[in-house]
Structures are given as structure tokens and as C-alpha cells.
Amino acid sequence: MEEILELLPGYNCGKCGYQQCRDLAVNMRTADDIGRCPFMGKQQFTKNRKKLKELLKTTVKRLDIVGVIDGLEADFTLAPLEGEPTCREDIHPIDGTELKAGDFVRYRPLGCPITHFAKVLVSERGMTTIHMVGPQQRLGNEDIEFIDAGICLIFAFDGKIEQGRIPKVAETVKFIPTLCMMQKVHSGIVVGIEDRNIRIEAIDLKVW
């Protein structure tokens, strides 16, 4: 990737669809991707363009990110935001269970067979943002009282792209949360992205 980056103009103009040249370098797979940069067609970059074509032929291989349970291919893995223990999730209890910040909750996401344990960060207007705390905290701290929220809808994930390509806003993507016990492919729509930090809404475990 560093070799590819050195051959790009380095203007970070965003005209290729990515925020900076580094993101384009990460996602380059074939010679066709060179055309995403409008400056690579200029005469001053002729030698770089030729070198880049040769480099892409010999060194760039596609990173396969595949779900363990379903065998589906994902666009990227989603890690926690900087300094946080897990990805943030926005959930909504179907039975209307009321939650507040600081609560510990036990629930099952609609479409997932695994019971989840989480700590509530914020809860307002029917939407609850949580961090997963996992079965270890539940089993190791019997003093913690978990509220049973039943089945919950999962509306959104906030996290950081760890491996894979960087998508565009409004794109439908497939991803695997790094701490998902089943390593199952999720899907959703990108509603915000800054560097590698991303928010994905309309989450679906029924990936077509």
C-alpha cells in the first residue's frame, strides 16, 4: 500500500471518492482503479501510471473477509472506536422495556440466536446506545443485576474500519463486528464516515 501511495499525486482532493490518497491506495485492486484519480491521466504522471499498473498486476491481492457462520463475504471488519471496549450499538426493546444510562441489560437481537449482555450509555426517545459487556462480565460478577429486555431491534453500529475497504456515504455495506461471537456478516447503510470511523444504520442480519 505504501508503494502505491508514493505513486499517487498526494493531493488529497477527494475527487476519486475517497477523503485522501491513502484511502484510495488501500482500496486499489486493479489498473481500472487508477482511473478514479483524475490527475493520474495527466502527462506529468505518465511514468507513475505505468509503474502503478505493473505494481497492481504483481503485488495487490484482494483481502477476503468471510463470515464464519454463513460463509458470506464482507467489505470490512468493524472494530471499536478509539479508547472504547466494543462497537457502539443502538438498540430498541420490542416489548418497550425502559432503560437508563448505567443499566446492565440482557437481550437477544432479532435474528440472532445468541443472548447479549450490555451496559447502557444513553437512552432517550426509544433508542438505547450500548457497549457489549459479554458473558464474562455476567458470569464473573453475580452482583450485577441485568434487566431482561427480551428481543431487541438493532438500528445502528458506530465503530472503526479495521480491515477492508472504505465505503462511501449512502452505500449499502456488509461487515463483521470484530467482537461478534458468531463472526456473522451484518449489513447496513453508511450514514456517516470520517477517516476510518463509521456509522452504519438499518442493520440487517439477513444478508442477501
mmCIF file of C-alpha atoms in Angstrom:
data_model
loop_
_atom_site.group_PDB
_atom_site.id
_atom_site.type_symbol
_atom_site.label_atom_id
_atom_site.label_comp_id
_atom_site.label_asym_id
_atom_site.label_seq_id
_atom_site.Cartn_x
_atom_site.Cartn_y
_atom_site.Cartn_z
ATOM 1 C CA MET A 1 0.000 0.000 0.000
ATOM 2 C CA GLU A 2 2.854 2.416 0.792
ATOM 3 C CA GLU A 3 4.388 1.770 -2.639
ATOM 4 C CA ILE A 4 1.057 2.553 -4.291
ATOM 5 C CA LEU A 5 0.659 5.693 -2.208
ATOM 6 C CA GLU A 6 4.064 7.015 -3.305
ATOM 7 C CA LEU A 7 2.977 6.788 -6.949
ATOM 8 C CA LEU A 8 -0.270 8.719 -6.436
ATOM 9 C CA PRO A 9 -0.345 12.553 -6.733
ATOM 10 C CA GLY A 10 -0.859 13.071 -3.000
ATOM 11 C CA TYR A 11 -3.264 15.992 -3.424
ATOM 12 C CA ASN A 12 -5.911 14.506 -1.092
ATOM 13 C CA CYS A 13 -8.567 16.316 -3.145
ATOM 14 C CA GLY A 14 -11.331 13.749 -2.678
ATOM 15 C CA LYS A 15 -12.256 13.666 -6.388
ATOM 16 C CA CYS A 16 -11.699 9.894 -6.508
ATOM 17 C CA GLY A 17 -14.490 9.396 -3.972
ATOM 18 C CA TYR A 18 -12.189 8.897 -1.003
ATOM 19 C CA GLN A 19 -11.180 11.547 1.514
ATOM 20 C CA GLN A 20 -7.458 11.167 0.901
ATOM 21 C CA CYS A 21 -4.982 9.417 -1.396
ATOM 22 C CA ARG A 22 -4.120 6.903 1.345
ATOM 23 C CA ASP A 23 -7.693 5.583 1.291
ATOM 24 C CA LEU A 24 -7.553 5.146 -2.478
ATOM 25 C CA ALA A 25 -4.241 3.290 -2.117
ATOM 26 C CA VAL A 26 -5.764 0.910 0.442
ATOM 27 C CA ASN A 27 -8.658 0.096 -1.874
ATOM 28 C CA MET A 28 -6.806 -0.230 -5.181
ATOM 29 C CA ARG A 29 -7.218 -3.697 -6.677
ATOM 30 C CA THR A 30 -6.829 -3.404 -10.481
ATOM 31 C CA ALA A 31 -5.487 -1.000 -13.098
ATOM 32 C CA ASP A 32 -9.049 0.267 -13.627
ATOM 33 C CA ASP A 33 -8.917 1.834 -10.150
ATOM 34 C CA ILE A 34 -6.163 4.195 -11.336
ATOM 35 C CA GLY A 35 -8.810 5.975 -13.406
ATOM 36 C CA ARG A 36 -10.601 7.042 -10.231
ATOM 37 C CA CYS A 37 -7.906 9.693 -9.805
ATOM 38 C CA PRO A 38 -8.425 12.465 -12.405
ATOM 39 C CA PHE A 39 -4.802 13.610 -12.100
ATOM 40 C CA MET A 40 -3.240 10.249 -12.992
ATOM 41 C CA GLY A 41 -4.248 10.829 -16.618
ATOM 42 C CA LYS A 42 -2.045 13.929 -16.885
ATOM 43 C CA GLN A 43 1.292 13.745 -18.715
ATOM 44 C CA GLN A 44 3.356 14.522 -15.633
ATOM 45 C CA PHE A 45 2.177 11.253 -14.049
ATOM 46 C CA THR A 46 2.763 9.022 -17.109
ATOM 47 C CA LYS A 47 5.731 7.188 -15.539
ATOM 48 C CA ASN A 48 3.909 6.781 -12.230
ATOM 49 C CA ARG A 49 0.850 5.420 -14.033
ATOM 50 C CA LYS A 50 2.944 2.806 -15.822
ATOM 51 C CA LYS A 51 4.701 1.753 -12.602
ATOM 52 C CA LEU A 52 1.383 1.590 -10.807
ATOM 53 C CA LYS A 53 -0.126 -0.703 -13.437
ATOM 54 C CA GLU A 54 2.803 -3.101 -13.097
ATOM 55 C CA LEU A 55 2.637 -2.981 -9.312
ATOM 56 C CA LEU A 56 -1.079 -3.783 -9.294
ATOM 57 C CA LYS A 57 -0.503 -6.762 -11.587
ATOM 58 C CA THR A 58 2.091 -8.349 -9.358
ATOM 59 C CA THR A 59 1.550 -7.387 -5.740
ATOM 60 C CA VAL A 60 -2.033 -6.432 -4.908
ATOM 61 C CA LYS A 61 -4.261 -9.242 -3.779
ATOM 62 C CA ARG A 62 -7.829 -8.933 -2.617
ATOM 63 C CA LEU A 63 -8.354 -9.189 1.122
ATOM 64 C CA ASP A 64 -11.049 -11.791 1.703
ATOM 65 C CA ILE A 65 -13.140 -11.163 4.803
ATOM 66 C CA VAL A 66 -15.561 -14.043 5.215
ATOM 67 C CA GLY A 67 -18.140 -14.753 7.899
ATOM 68 C CA VAL A 68 -17.520 -17.960 9.870
ATOM 69 C CA ILE A 69 -21.171 -18.960 10.273
ATOM 70 C CA ASP A 70 -22.629 -18.012 6.889
ATOM 71 C CA GLY A 71 -19.535 -18.020 4.661
ATOM 72 C CA LEU A 72 -20.587 -14.678 3.158
ATOM 73 C CA GLU A 73 -18.009 -12.134 2.068
ATOM 74 C CA ALA A 74 -17.843 -8.791 3.883
ATOM 75 C CA ASP A 75 -16.488 -5.409 2.832
ATOM 76 C CA PHE A 76 -14.690 -4.778 6.130
ATOM 77 C CA THR A 77 -14.362 -5.671 9.788
ATOM 78 C CA LEU A 78 -15.688 -3.187 12.337
ATOM 79 C CA ALA A 79 -13.638 -2.535 15.484
ATOM 80 C CA PRO A 80 -14.469 -0.314 18.488
ATOM 81 C CA LEU A 81 -13.925 3.438 18.336
ATOM 82 C CA GLU A 82 -10.616 4.644 19.782
ATOM 83 C CA GLY A 83 -10.455 4.011 23.538
ATOM 84 C CA GLU A 84 -13.767 2.124 23.708
ATOM 85 C CA PRO A 85 -14.227 -1.563 24.633
ATOM 86 C CA THR A 86 -16.678 -2.548 21.858
ATOM 87 C CA CYS A 87 -18.534 -1.027 18.947
ATOM 88 C CA ARG A 88 -21.459 1.161 19.958
ATOM 89 C CA GLU A 89 -24.870 -0.233 19.093
ATOM 90 C CA ASP A 90 -28.268 1.442 19.032
ATOM 91 C CA ILE A 91 -31.000 -0.959 20.141
ATOM 92 C CA HIS A 92 -34.734 -0.802 20.852
ATOM 93 C CA PRO A 93 -36.569 -3.353 23.045
ATOM 94 C CA ILE A 94 -39.645 -4.631 21.188
ATOM 95 C CA ASP A 95 -41.593 -5.004 24.445
ATOM 96 C CA GLY A 96 -40.951 -1.368 25.390
ATOM 97 C CA THR A 97 -38.654 -2.056 28.356
ATOM 98 C CA GLU A 98 -37.470 1.285 29.734
ATOM 99 C CA LEU A 99 -33.709 1.633 30.205
ATOM 100 C CA LYS A 100 -31.449 4.379 31.504
ATOM 101 C CA ALA A 101 -27.744 5.214 31.404
ATOM 102 C CA GLY A 102 -25.727 2.878 33.632
ATOM 103 C CA ASP A 103 -28.180 -0.040 33.442
ATOM 104 C CA PHE A 104 -26.924 -3.509 32.568
ATOM 105 C CA VAL A 105 -29.200 -5.266 30.120
ATOM 106 C CA ARG A 106 -29.686 -8.807 28.830
ATOM 107 C CA TYR A 107 -31.371 -9.173 25.427
ATOM 108 C CA ARG A 108 -31.437 -11.100 22.162
ATOM 109 C CA PRO A 109 -31.108 -9.198 18.860
ATOM 110 C CA LEU A 110 -33.878 -10.014 16.413
ATOM 111 C CA GLY A 111 -32.437 -12.573 14.000
ATOM 112 C CA CYS A 112 -29.559 -13.680 16.273
ATOM 113 C CA PRO A 113 -29.685 -16.838 18.445
ATOM 114 C CA ILE A 114 -27.144 -15.500 20.964
ATOM 115 C CA THR A 115 -28.147 -13.714 24.189
ATOM 116 C CA HIS A 116 -26.224 -10.445 24.558
ATOM 117 C CA PHE A 117 -25.161 -8.606 27.712
ATOM 118 C CA ALA A 118 -24.563 -4.869 27.573
ATOM 119 C CA LYS A 119 -24.144 -1.638 29.515
ATOM 120 C CA VAL A 120 -26.379 1.303 28.622
ATOM 121 C CA LEU A 121 -24.549 4.512 27.657
ATOM 122 C CA VAL A 122 -27.539 6.654 26.655
ATOM 123 C CA SER A 123 -31.275 6.011 26.419
ATOM 124 C CA GLU A 124 -33.720 8.536 25.039
ATOM 125 C CA ARG A 125 -36.738 8.649 22.708
ATOM 126 C CA GLY A 126 -36.948 4.880 22.495
ATOM 127 C CA MET A 127 -33.332 4.445 21.318
ATOM 128 C CA THR A 128 -30.680 2.969 23.601
ATOM 129 C CA THR A 129 -26.942 3.135 22.888
ATOM 130 C CA ILE A 130 -24.930 0.327 24.479
ATOM 131 C CA HIS A 131 -21.495 -1.236 24.812
ATOM 132 C CA MET A 132 -21.383 -5.020 24.908
ATOM 133 C CA VAL A 133 -20.021 -6.405 28.177
ATOM 134 C CA GLY A 134 -20.103 -10.064 27.137
ATOM 135 C CA PRO A 135 -20.763 -13.259 29.063
ATOM 136 C CA GLN A 136 -17.522 -12.893 31.050
ATOM 137 C CA GLN A 137 -18.855 -9.926 32.995
ATOM 138 C CA ARG A 138 -22.164 -11.693 33.583
ATOM 139 C CA LEU A 139 -20.541 -14.895 34.842
ATOM 140 C CA GLY A 140 -17.778 -13.208 36.801
ATOM 141 C CA ASN A 141 -19.929 -10.641 38.614
ATOM 142 C CA GLU A 142 -23.026 -12.226 40.044
ATOM 143 C CA ASP A 143 -23.730 -8.983 41.947
ATOM 144 C CA ILE A 144 -24.583 -7.193 38.706
ATOM 145 C CA GLU A 145 -28.320 -7.182 38.090
ATOM 146 C CA PHE A 146 -29.200 -7.442 34.411
ATOM 147 C CA ILE A 147 -32.527 -6.091 33.177
ATOM 148 C CA ASP A 148 -34.187 -8.542 30.794
ATOM 149 C CA ALA A 149 -35.182 -6.554 27.693
ATOM 150 C CA GLY A 150 -36.286 -9.564 25.644
ATOM 151 C CA ILE A 151 -35.892 -9.298 21.888
ATOM 152 C CA CYS A 152 -34.424 -6.040 20.585
ATOM 153 C CA LEU A 153 -34.218 -4.411 17.183
ATOM 154 C CA ILE A 154 -30.686 -3.354 16.222
ATOM 155 C CA PHE A 155 -30.720 0.010 14.476
ATOM 156 C CA ALA A 156 -27.095 1.132 14.188
ATOM 157 C CA PHE A 157 -23.407 0.457 14.777
ATOM 158 C CA ASP A 158 -20.677 3.020 15.438
ATOM 159 C CA GLY A 159 -17.111 1.784 15.082
ATOM 160 C CA LYS A 160 -13.849 1.954 13.198
ATOM 161 C CA ILE A 161 -12.996 0.099 9.988
ATOM 162 C CA GLU A 162 -10.167 -2.263 10.906
ATOM 163 C CA GLN A 163 -9.573 -4.263 7.722
ATOM 164 C CA GLY A 164 -11.088 -3.906 4.283
ATOM 165 C CA ARG A 165 -12.213 -1.130 2.004
ATOM 166 C CA ILE A 166 -13.517 2.294 2.973
ATOM 167 C CA PRO A 167 -17.047 2.817 1.598
ATOM 168 C CA LYS A 168 -18.964 5.948 0.669
ATOM 169 C CA VAL A 169 -21.859 7.594 2.490
ATOM 170 C CA ALA A 170 -25.255 6.124 1.466
ATOM 171 C CA GLU A 171 -23.639 2.868 0.313
ATOM 172 C CA THR A 172 -25.080 -0.452 1.483
ATOM 173 C CA VAL A 173 -22.253 -2.472 3.024
ATOM 174 C CA LYS A 174 -21.549 -5.873 4.543
ATOM 175 C CA PHE A 175 -19.384 -6.006 7.656
ATOM 176 C CA ILE A 176 -18.307 -8.196 10.571
ATOM 177 C CA PRO A 177 -18.035 -6.698 14.069
ATOM 178 C CA THR A 178 -14.649 -7.861 15.376
ATOM 179 C CA LEU A 179 -16.107 -8.960 18.732
ATOM 180 C CA CYS A 180 -19.125 -10.798 17.299
ATOM 181 C CA MET A 181 -19.086 -14.272 18.892
ATOM 182 C CA MET A 182 -20.542 -15.838 15.739
ATOM 183 C CA GLN A 183 -18.376 -13.802 13.333
ATOM 184 C CA LYS A 184 -21.511 -13.326 11.269
ATOM 185 C CA VAL A 185 -21.818 -10.887 8.383
ATOM 186 C CA HIS A 186 -24.123 -7.919 9.080
ATOM 187 C CA SER A 187 -25.365 -5.384 6.548
ATOM 188 C CA GLY A 188 -26.495 -1.778 6.699
ATOM 189 C CA ILE A 189 -26.297 1.685 5.149
ATOM 190 C CA VAL A 190 -23.393 4.076 5.736
ATOM 191 C CA VAL A 191 -24.783 7.369 7.074
ATOM 192 C CA GLY A 192 -21.513 8.925 8.219
ATOM 193 C CA ILE A 193 -17.784 8.365 7.819
ATOM 194 C CA GLU A 194 -14.725 10.324 8.941
ATOM 195 C CA ASP A 195 -11.297 8.818 8.298
ATOM 196 C CA ARG A 196 -11.979 5.201 9.312
ATOM 197 C CA ASN A 197 -14.708 5.978 11.876
ATOM 198 C CA ILE A 198 -18.106 4.986 10.526
ATOM 199 C CA ARG A 199 -21.790 4.921 11.451
ATOM 200 C CA ILE A 200 -23.993 2.264 9.867
ATOM 201 C CA GLU A 201 -27.777 2.246 10.199
ATOM 202 C CA ALA A 202 -30.643 -0.013 9.067
ATOM 203 C CA ILE A 203 -28.769 -3.056 10.377
ATOM 204 C CA ASP A 204 -29.810 -6.440 8.980
ATOM 205 C CA LEU A 205 -28.531 -9.930 9.784
ATOM 206 C CA LYS A 206 -30.471 -11.323 6.821
ATOM 207 C CA VAL A 207 -27.788 -10.602 4.246
ATOM 208 C CA TRP A 208 -28.913 -11.240 0.680
#
